[in-house]
Amino acid sequence: MSQPSALESSYEPRAHGEKQPFDLMIIGSGAAGMMAAVAASERLRQLAKPAATIAILEKNSRPGIKVLVCGGGRCNLTNAGSLDFLIAQFGRNGRFLTPALQRLDNTALRNWFADQGVPTHEEHDGKIYPDSNQAASIVNTLVQAMHRAGVHIFSSCPATTVTRDESEFLVQTAGGPMRAVRLLICCGGQSYTRMGTTGDGYQFAAALGHQIVTPRPAVVPLLVKEAWVTELQGLAVRDVKVAIEAPGPLPRLATGKPAPSINDMLFTHFGLSGPAVLNLSEIVAELLEKFPTVGLKVDFSHRISGDEWRNTLARWRQTSGKKLLKTLLSEVFPVRLAEMFLRLSATPDDTLCSGVTSAQTHRLIECIKNTRFEVFATRGFKEAMVTAGGVRLDEVDPRTMESRICRNLFLAGEVLDLTGPSGGYNLQLAFSTGYLAGESIADRIIEQREESA
Ligand SMILES: Cc1cc2nc3c(=O)[nH]c(=O)nc-3n(C[C@H](O)[C@H](O)[C@H](O)COP(=O)(O)OP(=O)(O)OC[C@H]3O[C@@H](n4cnc5c(N)ncnc54)[C@H](O)[C@@H]3O)c2cc1C
């Protein structure tokens, strides 16, 4: 695929900005920005209206770099859940998303990509991926659609400041000043900073009068005090239940009430990761602002009760007394985890099933059902997949994505105060809000053209 750049564009930012303003300028060529550019031009075309001049500015040397790393390079672009389920994933702010999801829900998104020749499939956990299993096919499709629509793509062209006079926005860029009648801010959050997302969108929105809910790392790995986790680094454990234990009376949290998370967990060289942990990390991050450490209780066998485990161990004692306990435990858990259970419960490695004492039984079941970790930090914005916080939602109209503070300013994607867990929800949020913003802007262009005719 040819990489568009500022040089390849037929517009010199300086020349164009000084001559005539763009109808629409989008800052940020990520999931939301690209979808918005395409939606705006598609809507004008469908309504048989003259095309608009649309510019999209990207700080990186090519569009969609963050999308390329999504889902481990496979791009988990959405989730198969119902509309209500999707909305519920965004907690108390989820309702804001209703109009955007009604305009482009997960089915419509999949159909849109299928129409562009990129079919998708659902995996066992409801996550949706392109059949190619390549995030590049998602990005290439959006870039090609922008090219077809005549969108002017300025790569390696970061916006630095944004101001507004009575009728236009003035955007200072690395390539010179540019002007636009309508502005869409889609700069993403401030996590995974090496991908270009350094919180610029918050500054631009604030400069135009918006309030920003303090950004906080979310979907982020956690550091724990238990040194033994490093010995299990790289080990993924399926279907565990993780619950937060606050060290004191639980304060009222902006991130909501902590509910246990059931999913897969990953041991790393510094602590814990994997969806079960990542999905609680936003609340843990907020608790860590109030307490020095936060407890996590992990149930490695939440579908089997402690009493059932007691019966199982008694049965093994009778039916498999001469077998090593380690052998039978390793049939249920990964070998390295089974060995760790023995060590943590002070049960010698060579213990036979017939030789397990009642104290060992008790300690072993505690390890299986109730291992406690003490979290002392997150891996921070550098490794957070998503940023919680952002532009206050009561200052944005959910039916159009237009600012309620500044006319002709629109906002979409992660820059808004909306955060979902891992599972495809955050990209769906970006695509849906971007699509709605693009269509709303097209409608505004038509309306304003008619007014001035
Ligand atoms: C490792 C990783 C894996 C992930 N996997 C998934 C997944 O599988 N599924 C999922 O749903 N979510 C996933 N996410 C989250 C997802 O990437 C984001 O939620 C989503 O990309 C947000 O879309 P956006 O358009 O709002 O912002 P982004 O896609 O982040 O795009 C913002 C763009 O704005 C550009 N920009 C920023 N500042 C400026 C400026 N001043 N001037 C010009 N351009 C600027 C940035 O370079 C960037 O290209 C993952 C995130 C990470 C870090």
Short mmCIF file of C-alpha atoms and ligand atoms in Angstrom, two decimals:
data_model
loop_
_atom_site.label_atom_id
_atom_site.label_comp_id
_atom_site.label_asym_id
_atom_site.label_seq_id
_atom_site.Cartn_x
_atom_site.Cartn_y
_atom_site.Cartn_z
CA MET A 1 0.00 0.00 0.00
CA SER A 2 1.40 3.40 -0.80
CA GLN A 3 1.85 5.51 2.29
CA PRO A 4 0.23 8.91 1.95
CA SER A 5 2.22 11.78 3.35
CA ALA A 6 2.04 15.53 3.48
CA LEU A 7 4.30 15.64 0.42
CA GLU A 8 2.13 13.26 -1.58
CA SER A 9 -0.98 15.29 -0.88
CA SER A 10 -2.04 17.65 -3.61
CA TYR A 11 -2.44 20.34 -0.97
CA GLU A 12 0.38 22.19 0.67
CA PRO A 13 -0.99 22.88 4.15
CA ARG A 14 0.38 26.40 4.24
CA ALA A 15 -0.93 27.35 0.79
CA HIS A 16 -4.35 25.85 1.32
CA GLY A 17 -4.80 27.10 4.83
CA GLU A 18 -4.05 30.61 3.73
CA LYS A 19 -6.27 30.56 0.63
CA GLN A 20 -9.48 28.89 1.65
CA PRO A 21 -10.55 26.99 4.74
CA PHE A 22 -11.26 23.28 4.56
CA ASP A 23 -14.90 22.32 5.03
CA LEU A 24 -13.72 19.85 7.65
CA MET A 25 -10.44 19.25 9.37
CA ILE A 26 -9.94 16.10 11.41
CA ILE A 27 -7.05 15.95 13.86
CA GLY A 28 -5.95 12.33 14.35
CA SER A 29 -6.02 9.62 11.71
CA GLY A 30 -6.88 6.73 14.02
CA ALA A 31 -9.96 4.54 14.14
CA ALA A 32 -12.42 7.37 14.85
CA GLY A 33 -10.84 9.95 12.55
CA MET A 34 -10.60 7.69 9.50
CA MET A 35 -14.15 6.40 9.95
CA ALA A 36 -15.43 9.97 10.34
CA ALA A 37 -13.70 11.14 7.14
CA VAL A 38 -15.23 8.28 5.18
CA ALA A 39 -18.69 8.65 6.75
CA ALA A 40 -18.82 12.40 6.02
CA SER A 41 -17.91 11.98 2.36
CA GLU A 42 -20.14 8.90 1.90
CA ARG A 43 -23.13 10.78 3.28
CA LEU A 44 -22.63 13.73 0.93
CA ARG A 45 -22.29 11.35 -1.98
CA GLN A 46 -25.39 9.34 -0.99
CA LEU A 47 -27.43 12.54 -0.75
CA ALA A 48 -26.05 13.60 -4.15
CA LYS A 49 -24.53 16.74 -2.65
CA PRO A 50 -21.29 18.32 -3.84
CA ALA A 51 -18.21 16.88 -2.17
CA ALA A 52 -16.57 18.70 0.72
CA THR A 53 -12.89 19.49 1.23
CA ILE A 54 -11.79 17.24 4.06
CA ALA A 55 -8.31 17.21 5.57
CA ILE A 56 -7.08 14.70 8.12
CA LEU A 57 -3.90 15.42 10.07
CA GLU A 58 -1.76 12.63 11.48
CA LYS A 59 1.23 12.99 13.74
CA ASN A 60 2.73 9.63 12.72
CA SER A 61 4.28 8.87 9.35
CA ARG A 62 1.16 6.92 8.36
CA PRO A 63 -2.49 6.68 9.41
CA GLY A 64 -3.85 4.12 11.87
CA ILE A 65 -0.62 3.02 13.55
CA LYS A 66 -2.37 2.35 16.88
CA VAL A 67 -5.02 0.24 15.16
CA LEU A 68 -2.22 -1.85 13.65
CA VAL A 69 -1.15 -3.05 17.12
CA CYS A 70 -4.68 -3.80 18.29
CA GLY A 71 -5.49 -7.34 19.36
CA GLY A 72 -1.84 -8.38 19.06
CA GLY A 73 -1.81 -7.24 15.41
CA ARG A 74 -5.02 -9.14 14.62
CA CYS A 75 -7.39 -6.26 15.51
CA ASN A 76 -10.28 -7.21 17.74
CA LEU A 77 -12.47 -4.61 16.07
CA THR A 78 -15.68 -5.21 18.00
CA ASN A 79 -17.62 -7.68 20.11
CA ALA A 80 -20.66 -9.78 19.27
CA GLY A 81 -22.68 -8.65 22.33
CA SER A 82 -26.13 -7.05 22.12
CA LEU A 83 -26.53 -3.28 22.07
CA ASP A 84 -27.42 -3.26 25.79
CA PHE A 85 -24.40 -5.43 26.56
CA LEU A 86 -22.08 -3.11 24.64
CA ILE A 87 -23.49 -0.06 26.41
CA ALA A 88 -23.11 -1.78 29.81
CA GLN A 89 -19.39 -2.27 29.18
CA PHE A 90 -18.87 1.49 29.45
CA GLY A 91 -20.30 1.72 32.97
CA ARG A 92 -22.23 4.74 34.07
CA ASN A 93 -21.19 6.74 30.98
CA GLY A 94 -22.38 4.02 28.59
CA ARG A 95 -25.77 5.60 27.84
CA PHE A 96 -24.01 8.41 26.02
CA LEU A 97 -23.13 5.90 23.34
CA THR A 98 -26.71 4.85 22.53
CA PRO A 99 -27.25 7.13 19.49
CA ALA A 100 -23.79 6.35 18.07
CA LEU A 101 -24.35 2.60 18.44
CA GLN A 102 -27.82 2.89 16.97
CA ARG A 103 -26.23 4.52 13.93
CA LEU A 104 -23.36 2.04 13.61
CA ASP A 105 -23.57 -0.99 15.87
CA ASN A 106 -21.35 -4.07 15.77
CA THR A 107 -23.39 -5.73 13.01
CA ALA A 108 -23.37 -2.59 10.85
CA LEU A 109 -19.63 -2.21 11.43
CA ARG A 110 -19.00 -5.81 10.34
CA ASN A 111 -21.24 -5.32 7.31
CA TRP A 112 -19.40 -2.13 6.41
CA PHE A 113 -16.05 -3.92 6.38
CA ALA A 114 -17.54 -6.95 4.59
CA ASP A 115 -18.84 -4.61 1.85
CA GLN A 116 -15.29 -3.32 1.47
CA GLY A 117 -14.04 -6.90 1.01
CA VAL A 118 -12.94 -7.50 4.63
CA PRO A 119 -15.15 -10.22 6.15
CA THR A 120 -14.90 -10.83 9.90
CA HIS A 121 -15.50 -13.74 12.24
CA GLU A 122 -16.50 -14.24 15.87
CA GLU A 123 -14.28 -16.20 18.24
CA HIS A 124 -15.37 -18.25 21.27
CA ASP A 125 -15.32 -15.26 23.61
CA GLY A 126 -17.47 -13.02 21.40
CA LYS A 127 -14.49 -11.08 20.08
CA ILE A 128 -14.65 -10.16 16.38
CA TYR A 129 -11.55 -10.23 14.14
CA PRO A 130 -11.03 -9.79 10.39
CA ASP A 131 -10.84 -13.18 8.64
CA SER A 132 -7.35 -12.16 7.52
CA ASN A 133 -6.34 -11.94 11.21
CA GLN A 134 -4.39 -8.86 10.14
CA ALA A 135 -5.07 -5.42 11.58
CA ALA A 136 -3.48 -4.09 8.40
CA SER A 137 -6.55 -5.13 6.40
CA ILE A 138 -8.73 -2.89 8.61
CA VAL A 139 -6.35 0.06 8.33
CA ASN A 140 -5.73 -0.38 4.59
CA THR A 141 -9.49 -0.51 3.95
CA LEU A 142 -10.06 2.76 5.77
CA VAL A 143 -7.10 4.47 4.09
CA GLN A 144 -8.23 3.31 0.65
CA ALA A 145 -11.78 4.51 1.37
CA MET A 146 -10.35 7.91 2.34
CA HIS A 147 -8.34 8.04 -0.89
CA ARG A 148 -11.42 7.14 -2.94
CA ALA A 149 -13.35 9.88 -1.17
CA GLY A 150 -10.67 12.44 -2.00
CA VAL A 151 -9.76 13.09 1.63
CA HIS A 152 -6.48 15.02 1.94
CA ILE A 153 -4.27 13.00 4.24
CA PHE A 154 -1.42 14.87 5.89
CA SER A 155 0.88 12.41 7.63
CA SER A 156 3.88 13.41 9.77
CA CYS A 157 1.87 16.56 10.31
CA PRO A 158 1.05 17.04 14.00
CA ALA A 159 -1.32 19.79 15.00
CA THR A 160 0.29 21.92 17.68
CA THR A 161 -2.34 24.49 18.66
CA VAL A 162 -5.97 25.14 17.84
CA THR A 163 -7.75 28.47 18.08
CA ARG A 164 -11.02 29.79 16.81
CA ASP A 165 -12.26 33.11 15.54
CA GLU A 166 -15.88 33.88 14.74
CA SER A 167 -16.31 31.57 11.79
CA GLU A 168 -13.22 29.36 11.50
CA PHE A 169 -10.71 27.24 13.32
CA LEU A 170 -7.03 27.96 12.93
CA VAL A 171 -4.84 24.90 13.37
CA GLN A 172 -1.09 25.34 13.65
CA THR A 173 0.68 22.32 12.21
CA ALA A 174 4.22 21.20 11.56
CA GLY A 175 3.57 22.08 7.91
CA GLY A 176 2.19 25.55 8.60
CA PRO A 177 -1.15 27.05 9.61
CA MET A 178 -4.37 25.57 8.26
CA ARG A 179 -7.93 26.83 8.48
CA ALA A 180 -11.21 24.94 8.61
CA VAL A 181 -14.88 25.78 9.07
CA ARG A 182 -15.52 22.63 11.07
CA LEU A 183 -13.13 20.75 13.30
CA LEU A 184 -13.23 17.17 14.56
CA ILE A 185 -10.84 16.21 17.36
CA CYS A 186 -9.97 12.50 17.25
CA CYS A 187 -6.52 12.44 18.87
CA GLY A 188 -7.22 9.41 21.07
CA GLY A 189 -6.04 9.34 24.68
CA GLN A 190 -2.62 9.65 26.28
CA SER A 191 -1.67 6.02 26.70
CA TYR A 192 0.76 3.93 24.67
CA THR A 193 2.50 7.21 23.96
CA ARG A 194 4.96 5.71 21.50
CA MET A 195 2.01 5.39 19.09
CA GLY A 196 1.57 9.17 18.96
CA THR A 197 -1.22 9.39 21.51
CA THR A 198 0.14 11.88 24.02
CA GLY A 199 -3.02 13.64 25.19
CA ASP A 200 -2.93 16.48 22.61
CA GLY A 201 -6.68 16.18 22.06
CA TYR A 202 -7.35 17.12 25.69
CA GLN A 203 -5.27 20.29 25.26
CA PHE A 204 -7.05 21.24 22.04
CA ALA A 205 -10.49 20.63 23.57
CA ALA A 206 -9.54 22.57 26.71
CA ALA A 207 -8.25 25.47 24.60
CA LEU A 208 -11.70 25.60 22.97
CA GLY A 209 -13.46 25.75 26.33
CA HIS A 210 -13.96 22.11 27.34
CA GLN A 211 -13.40 20.57 30.76
CA ILE A 212 -11.33 17.40 30.94
CA VAL A 213 -12.01 14.59 33.41
CA THR A 214 -8.55 13.73 34.75
CA PRO A 215 -6.99 11.09 32.49
CA ARG A 216 -6.04 7.81 34.16
CA PRO A 217 -4.39 4.66 32.77
CA ALA A 218 -6.89 1.87 32.05
CA VAL A 219 -6.63 -1.63 30.63
CA VAL A 220 -3.13 -1.61 32.09
CA PRO A 221 -0.96 -4.39 33.60
CA LEU A 222 -0.41 -4.30 37.37
CA LEU A 223 2.73 -4.60 39.51
CA VAL A 224 2.45 -6.83 42.58
CA LYS A 225 4.61 -7.32 45.66
CA GLU A 226 4.66 -11.15 45.49
CA ALA A 227 8.10 -11.89 44.04
CA TRP A 228 7.17 -15.48 43.11
CA VAL A 229 4.99 -14.30 40.20
CA THR A 230 8.15 -13.66 38.18
CA GLU A 231 8.85 -17.42 38.24
CA LEU A 232 5.58 -17.94 36.38
CA GLN A 233 6.19 -15.22 33.78
CA GLY A 234 4.63 -16.00 30.44
CA LEU A 235 2.09 -18.37 31.97
CA ALA A 236 -1.53 -17.74 30.92
CA VAL A 237 -4.26 -19.23 33.09
CA ARG A 238 -7.73 -19.54 31.61
CA ASP A 239 -11.01 -18.59 33.20
CA VAL A 240 -10.00 -17.20 36.58
CA LYS A 241 -12.04 -14.93 38.85
CA VAL A 242 -10.30 -11.81 40.12
CA ALA A 243 -11.78 -9.59 42.83
CA ILE A 244 -10.56 -6.33 44.30
CA GLU A 245 -10.06 -6.07 48.05
CA ALA A 246 -9.82 -2.42 49.09
CA PRO A 247 -7.52 -1.90 52.06
CA GLY A 248 -10.13 0.20 53.87
CA PRO A 249 -13.74 1.35 53.55
CA LEU A 250 -14.36 1.70 49.84
CA PRO A 251 -14.54 5.37 48.80
CA ARG A 252 -17.00 6.52 46.12
CA LEU A 253 -15.15 5.89 42.90
CA ALA A 254 -15.46 7.70 39.58
CA THR A 255 -14.73 4.36 37.94
CA GLY A 256 -17.72 2.66 39.56
CA LYS A 257 -18.26 -0.19 42.00
CA PRO A 258 -15.66 -2.94 41.69
CA ALA A 259 -17.22 -6.20 40.51
CA PRO A 260 -15.18 -9.40 40.10
CA SER A 261 -13.75 -10.02 36.66
CA ILE A 262 -13.85 -13.49 35.11
CA ASN A 263 -11.49 -14.08 32.22
CA ASP A 264 -7.95 -15.24 31.43
CA MET A 265 -4.94 -14.03 33.42
CA LEU A 266 -1.28 -13.74 32.51
CA PHE A 267 1.76 -13.81 34.82
CA THR A 268 4.51 -11.43 33.70
CA HIS A 269 8.02 -10.56 34.82
CA PHE A 270 6.63 -7.68 36.89
CA GLY A 271 3.19 -8.84 37.98
CA LEU A 272 -0.15 -9.58 36.41
CA SER A 273 -1.82 -8.94 33.08
CA GLY A 274 -4.40 -10.63 30.83
CA PRO A 275 -8.04 -9.57 30.39
CA ALA A 276 -9.22 -10.62 33.89
CA VAL A 277 -6.69 -8.22 35.43
CA LEU A 278 -6.69 -5.54 32.73
CA ASN A 279 -10.43 -5.12 33.04
CA LEU A 280 -10.16 -4.25 36.74
CA SER A 281 -7.11 -2.07 36.32
CA GLU A 282 -8.92 1.24 35.90
CA ILE A 283 -10.55 0.84 39.33
CA VAL A 284 -7.26 -0.36 40.84
CA ALA A 285 -5.54 2.73 39.38
CA GLU A 286 -8.10 4.98 41.05
CA LEU A 287 -7.79 3.11 44.37
CA LEU A 288 -4.01 3.45 44.20
CA GLU A 289 -4.49 7.23 44.22
CA LYS A 290 -6.07 6.79 47.68
CA PHE A 291 -4.24 3.76 49.17
CA PRO A 292 -0.58 2.67 48.92
CA THR A 293 -1.57 -0.87 47.90
CA VAL A 294 -4.69 -2.68 46.71
CA GLY A 295 -5.42 -6.38 47.21
CA LEU A 296 -6.46 -8.71 44.41
CA LYS A 297 -8.00 -12.05 45.28
CA VAL A 298 -7.70 -14.68 42.58
CA ASP A 299 -9.87 -17.78 42.39
CA PHE A 300 -8.16 -20.14 39.96
CA SER A 301 -11.11 -22.54 40.01
CA HIS A 302 -14.23 -20.44 40.42
CA ARG A 303 -16.55 -23.06 38.93
CA ILE A 304 -15.67 -25.56 41.68
CA SER A 305 -16.35 -24.66 45.33
CA GLY A 306 -13.92 -25.17 48.20
CA ASP A 307 -16.07 -28.03 49.53
CA GLU A 308 -16.03 -29.73 46.13
CA TRP A 309 -12.24 -29.45 46.12
CA ARG A 310 -12.14 -31.01 49.58
CA ASN A 311 -14.20 -33.94 48.24
CA THR A 312 -11.97 -34.22 45.16
CA LEU A 313 -8.82 -34.42 47.28
CA ALA A 314 -10.47 -37.06 49.51
CA ARG A 315 -11.42 -39.07 46.41
CA TRP A 316 -7.87 -38.83 45.02
CA ARG A 317 -6.59 -40.08 48.39
CA GLN A 318 -8.77 -43.19 48.00
CA THR A 319 -8.67 -43.91 44.27
CA SER A 320 -5.20 -42.64 43.35
CA GLY A 321 -3.33 -42.82 46.63
CA LYS A 322 -0.08 -43.95 45.04
CA LYS A 323 0.00 -41.17 42.47
CA LEU A 324 1.84 -37.93 43.04
CA LEU A 325 -0.50 -35.10 44.05
CA LYS A 326 1.43 -32.92 41.61
CA THR A 327 0.47 -35.25 38.74
CA LEU A 328 -3.26 -35.00 39.42
CA LEU A 329 -3.18 -31.27 40.07
CA SER A 330 -1.35 -30.83 36.76
CA GLU A 331 -4.28 -32.45 34.98
CA VAL A 332 -6.45 -29.57 36.22
CA PHE A 333 -4.00 -26.62 36.18
CA PRO A 334 -0.92 -25.75 34.13
CA VAL A 335 2.07 -27.71 35.53
CA ARG A 336 3.97 -24.61 36.64
CA LEU A 337 0.92 -23.32 38.51
CA ALA A 338 0.29 -26.71 40.15
CA GLU A 339 3.91 -26.75 41.32
CA MET A 340 3.51 -23.23 42.70
CA PHE A 341 0.36 -24.27 44.60
CA LEU A 342 2.38 -27.03 46.29
CA ARG A 343 5.16 -24.62 47.19
CA LEU A 344 2.85 -21.91 48.51
CA SER A 345 0.90 -24.45 50.57
CA ALA A 346 4.15 -25.94 52.00
CA THR A 347 3.33 -29.33 50.48
CA PRO A 348 6.49 -31.21 49.40
CA ASP A 349 6.77 -31.83 45.66
CA ASP A 350 6.87 -35.63 46.10
CA THR A 351 3.71 -35.87 48.21
CA LEU A 352 1.49 -38.80 47.26
CA CYS A 353 -2.27 -38.30 47.16
CA SER A 354 -2.58 -40.70 50.10
CA GLY A 355 -0.18 -38.59 52.17
CA VAL A 356 -1.84 -35.17 52.04
CA THR A 357 -2.52 -33.91 55.56
CA SER A 358 -5.64 -31.99 56.49
CA ALA A 359 -3.54 -28.82 57.09
CA GLN A 360 -2.03 -29.18 53.60
CA THR A 361 -5.51 -29.76 52.16
CA HIS A 362 -6.70 -26.55 53.78
CA ARG A 363 -3.72 -24.51 52.57
CA LEU A 364 -3.89 -25.98 49.08
CA ILE A 365 -7.56 -25.08 48.70
CA GLU A 366 -6.76 -21.56 49.94
CA CYS A 367 -4.16 -21.27 47.17
CA ILE A 368 -6.54 -22.57 44.50
CA LYS A 369 -9.53 -20.51 45.58
CA ASN A 370 -8.09 -17.51 47.31
CA THR A 371 -4.58 -16.45 46.32
CA ARG A 372 -4.02 -12.86 47.33
CA PHE A 373 -1.80 -10.37 45.51
CA GLU A 374 -0.83 -6.94 46.72
CA VAL A 375 -0.79 -4.43 43.87
CA PHE A 376 1.42 -1.39 44.43
CA ALA A 377 1.41 0.28 41.00
CA THR A 378 0.18 0.06 37.42
CA ARG A 379 2.49 0.07 34.42
CA GLY A 380 1.24 3.61 33.77
CA PHE A 381 0.25 5.42 30.60
CA LYS A 382 3.23 4.02 28.77
CA GLU A 383 1.69 0.55 28.75
CA ALA A 384 -1.99 1.31 29.28
CA MET A 385 -4.02 0.24 26.27
CA VAL A 386 -6.66 2.85 26.94
CA THR A 387 -6.97 6.20 28.75
CA ALA A 388 -9.89 6.67 31.13
CA GLY A 389 -11.16 10.22 31.60
CA GLY A 390 -11.22 12.80 28.83
CA VAL A 391 -13.61 15.40 27.47
CA ARG A 392 -16.63 15.71 29.77
CA LEU A 393 -19.62 14.04 28.19
CA ASP A 394 -22.21 16.57 29.35
CA GLU A 395 -20.42 19.08 27.13
CA VAL A 396 -20.93 16.97 23.97
CA ASP A 397 -24.24 16.23 22.23
CA PRO A 398 -24.49 12.41 21.98
CA ARG A 399 -26.88 12.68 19.01
CA THR A 400 -24.29 14.45 16.83
CA MET A 401 -20.94 14.41 18.69
CA GLU A 402 -20.91 18.20 18.44
CA SER A 403 -19.53 20.26 21.28
CA ARG A 404 -22.17 22.04 23.33
CA ILE A 405 -19.54 24.68 24.12
CA CYS A 406 -18.17 25.52 20.67
CA ARG A 407 -20.30 25.39 17.50
CA ASN A 408 -18.86 23.40 14.59
CA LEU A 409 -16.44 21.59 16.89
CA PHE A 410 -16.96 17.82 17.05
CA LEU A 411 -15.24 15.16 19.17
CA ALA A 412 -15.07 11.38 18.75
CA GLY A 413 -13.23 8.31 20.02
CA GLU A 414 -11.05 7.82 23.03
CA VAL A 415 -10.61 11.57 23.59
CA LEU A 416 -14.09 11.42 25.18
CA ASP A 417 -14.60 10.38 28.81
CA LEU A 418 -15.56 6.82 27.82
CA THR A 419 -13.60 3.64 28.51
CA GLY A 420 -14.47 0.03 27.90
CA PRO A 421 -12.70 -3.14 28.99
CA SER A 422 -10.63 -5.22 26.60
CA GLY A 423 -12.74 -7.22 24.14
CA GLY A 424 -13.26 -4.96 21.10
CA TYR A 425 -15.40 -2.37 22.87
CA ASN A 426 -12.97 0.53 22.58
CA LEU A 427 -12.59 0.23 18.82
CA GLN A 428 -16.36 -0.08 18.45
CA LEU A 429 -16.66 3.12 20.49
CA ALA A 430 -14.17 4.86 18.20
CA PHE A 431 -15.79 3.62 14.98
CA SER A 432 -19.36 4.40 16.13
CA THR A 433 -18.66 7.89 17.46
CA GLY A 434 -16.46 8.65 14.44
CA TYR A 435 -19.17 7.51 12.05
CA LEU A 436 -21.87 9.55 13.80
CA ALA A 437 -19.62 12.62 13.91
CA GLY A 438 -18.84 12.25 10.19
CA GLU A 439 -22.51 12.01 9.24
CA SER A 440 -23.48 14.90 11.52
CA ILE A 441 -20.77 17.07 10.01
CA ALA A 442 -21.98 16.24 6.48
CA ASP A 443 -25.49 17.30 7.52
CA ARG A 444 -24.09 20.51 8.97
CA ILE A 445 -22.20 21.23 5.75
CA ILE A 446 -25.39 20.81 3.72
CA GLU A 447 -27.37 22.97 6.16
CA GLN A 448 -24.81 25.77 6.18
CA ARG A 449 -24.44 25.70 2.40
CA GLU A 450 -28.20 26.05 2.06
CA GLU A 451 -28.26 28.92 4.56
CA SER A 452 -25.59 30.83 2.67
CA ALA A 453 -27.04 30.11 -0.81
C1 LIG B 1 -1.50 -2.49 22.41
C2 LIG B 1 -2.96 -2.10 22.24
C3 LIG B 1 -3.87 -3.05 21.81
C4 LIG B 1 -5.22 -2.69 21.68
N1 LIG B 1 -6.08 -3.64 21.21
C5 LIG B 1 -7.38 -3.32 21.08
C6 LIG B 1 -8.28 -4.25 20.52
O1 LIG B 1 -7.90 -5.34 20.04
N2 LIG B 1 -9.60 -3.91 20.46
C7 LIG B 1 -10.05 -2.68 20.90
O2 LIG B 1 -11.25 -2.43 20.85
N3 LIG B 1 -9.20 -1.75 21.37
C8 LIG B 1 -7.88 -2.03 21.45
N4 LIG B 1 -7.00 -1.07 21.90
C9 LIG B 1 -7.54 0.30 22.17
C10 LIG B 1 -7.72 1.05 20.83
O3 LIG B 1 -6.48 1.07 20.14
C11 LIG B 1 -8.17 2.49 21.05
O4 LIG B 1 -9.23 2.54 21.97
C12 LIG B 1 -8.61 3.12 19.72
O5 LIG B 1 -7.56 3.07 18.78
C13 LIG B 1 -9.05 4.56 19.93
O6 LIG B 1 -9.35 5.10 18.68
P1 LIG B 1 -9.22 6.68 18.42
O7 LIG B 1 -9.48 6.91 16.99
O8 LIG B 1 -10.01 7.43 19.42
O9 LIG B 1 -7.70 6.99 18.74
P2 LIG B 1 -6.40 6.37 18.05
O10 LIG B 1 -6.72 5.17 17.26
O11 LIG B 1 -5.42 6.28 19.15
O12 LIG B 1 -5.97 7.50 17.02
C14 LIG B 1 -5.58 8.78 17.42
C15 LIG B 1 -4.63 9.30 16.36
O13 LIG B 1 -4.40 10.69 16.58
C16 LIG B 1 -3.04 10.96 16.28
N5 LIG B 1 -2.66 12.21 16.95
C17 LIG B 1 -2.52 12.42 18.28
N6 LIG B 1 -2.18 13.68 18.49
C18 LIG B 1 -2.11 14.30 17.28
C19 LIG B 1 -1.79 15.63 16.86
N7 LIG B 1 -1.44 16.59 17.72
N8 LIG B 1 -1.81 15.88 15.52
C20 LIG B 1 -2.11 14.91 14.61
N9 LIG B 1 -2.42 13.64 14.97
C21 LIG B 1 -2.42 13.34 16.30
C22 LIG B 1 -2.33 9.74 16.82
O14 LIG B 1 -1.04 9.61 16.25
C23 LIG B 1 -3.27 8.62 16.41
O15 LIG B 1 -2.98 8.11 15.14
C24 LIG B 1 -5.66 -1.38 22.02
C25 LIG B 1 -4.74 -0.43 22.43
C26 LIG B 1 -3.39 -0.79 22.54
C27 LIG B 1 -2.40 0.26 22.97
#
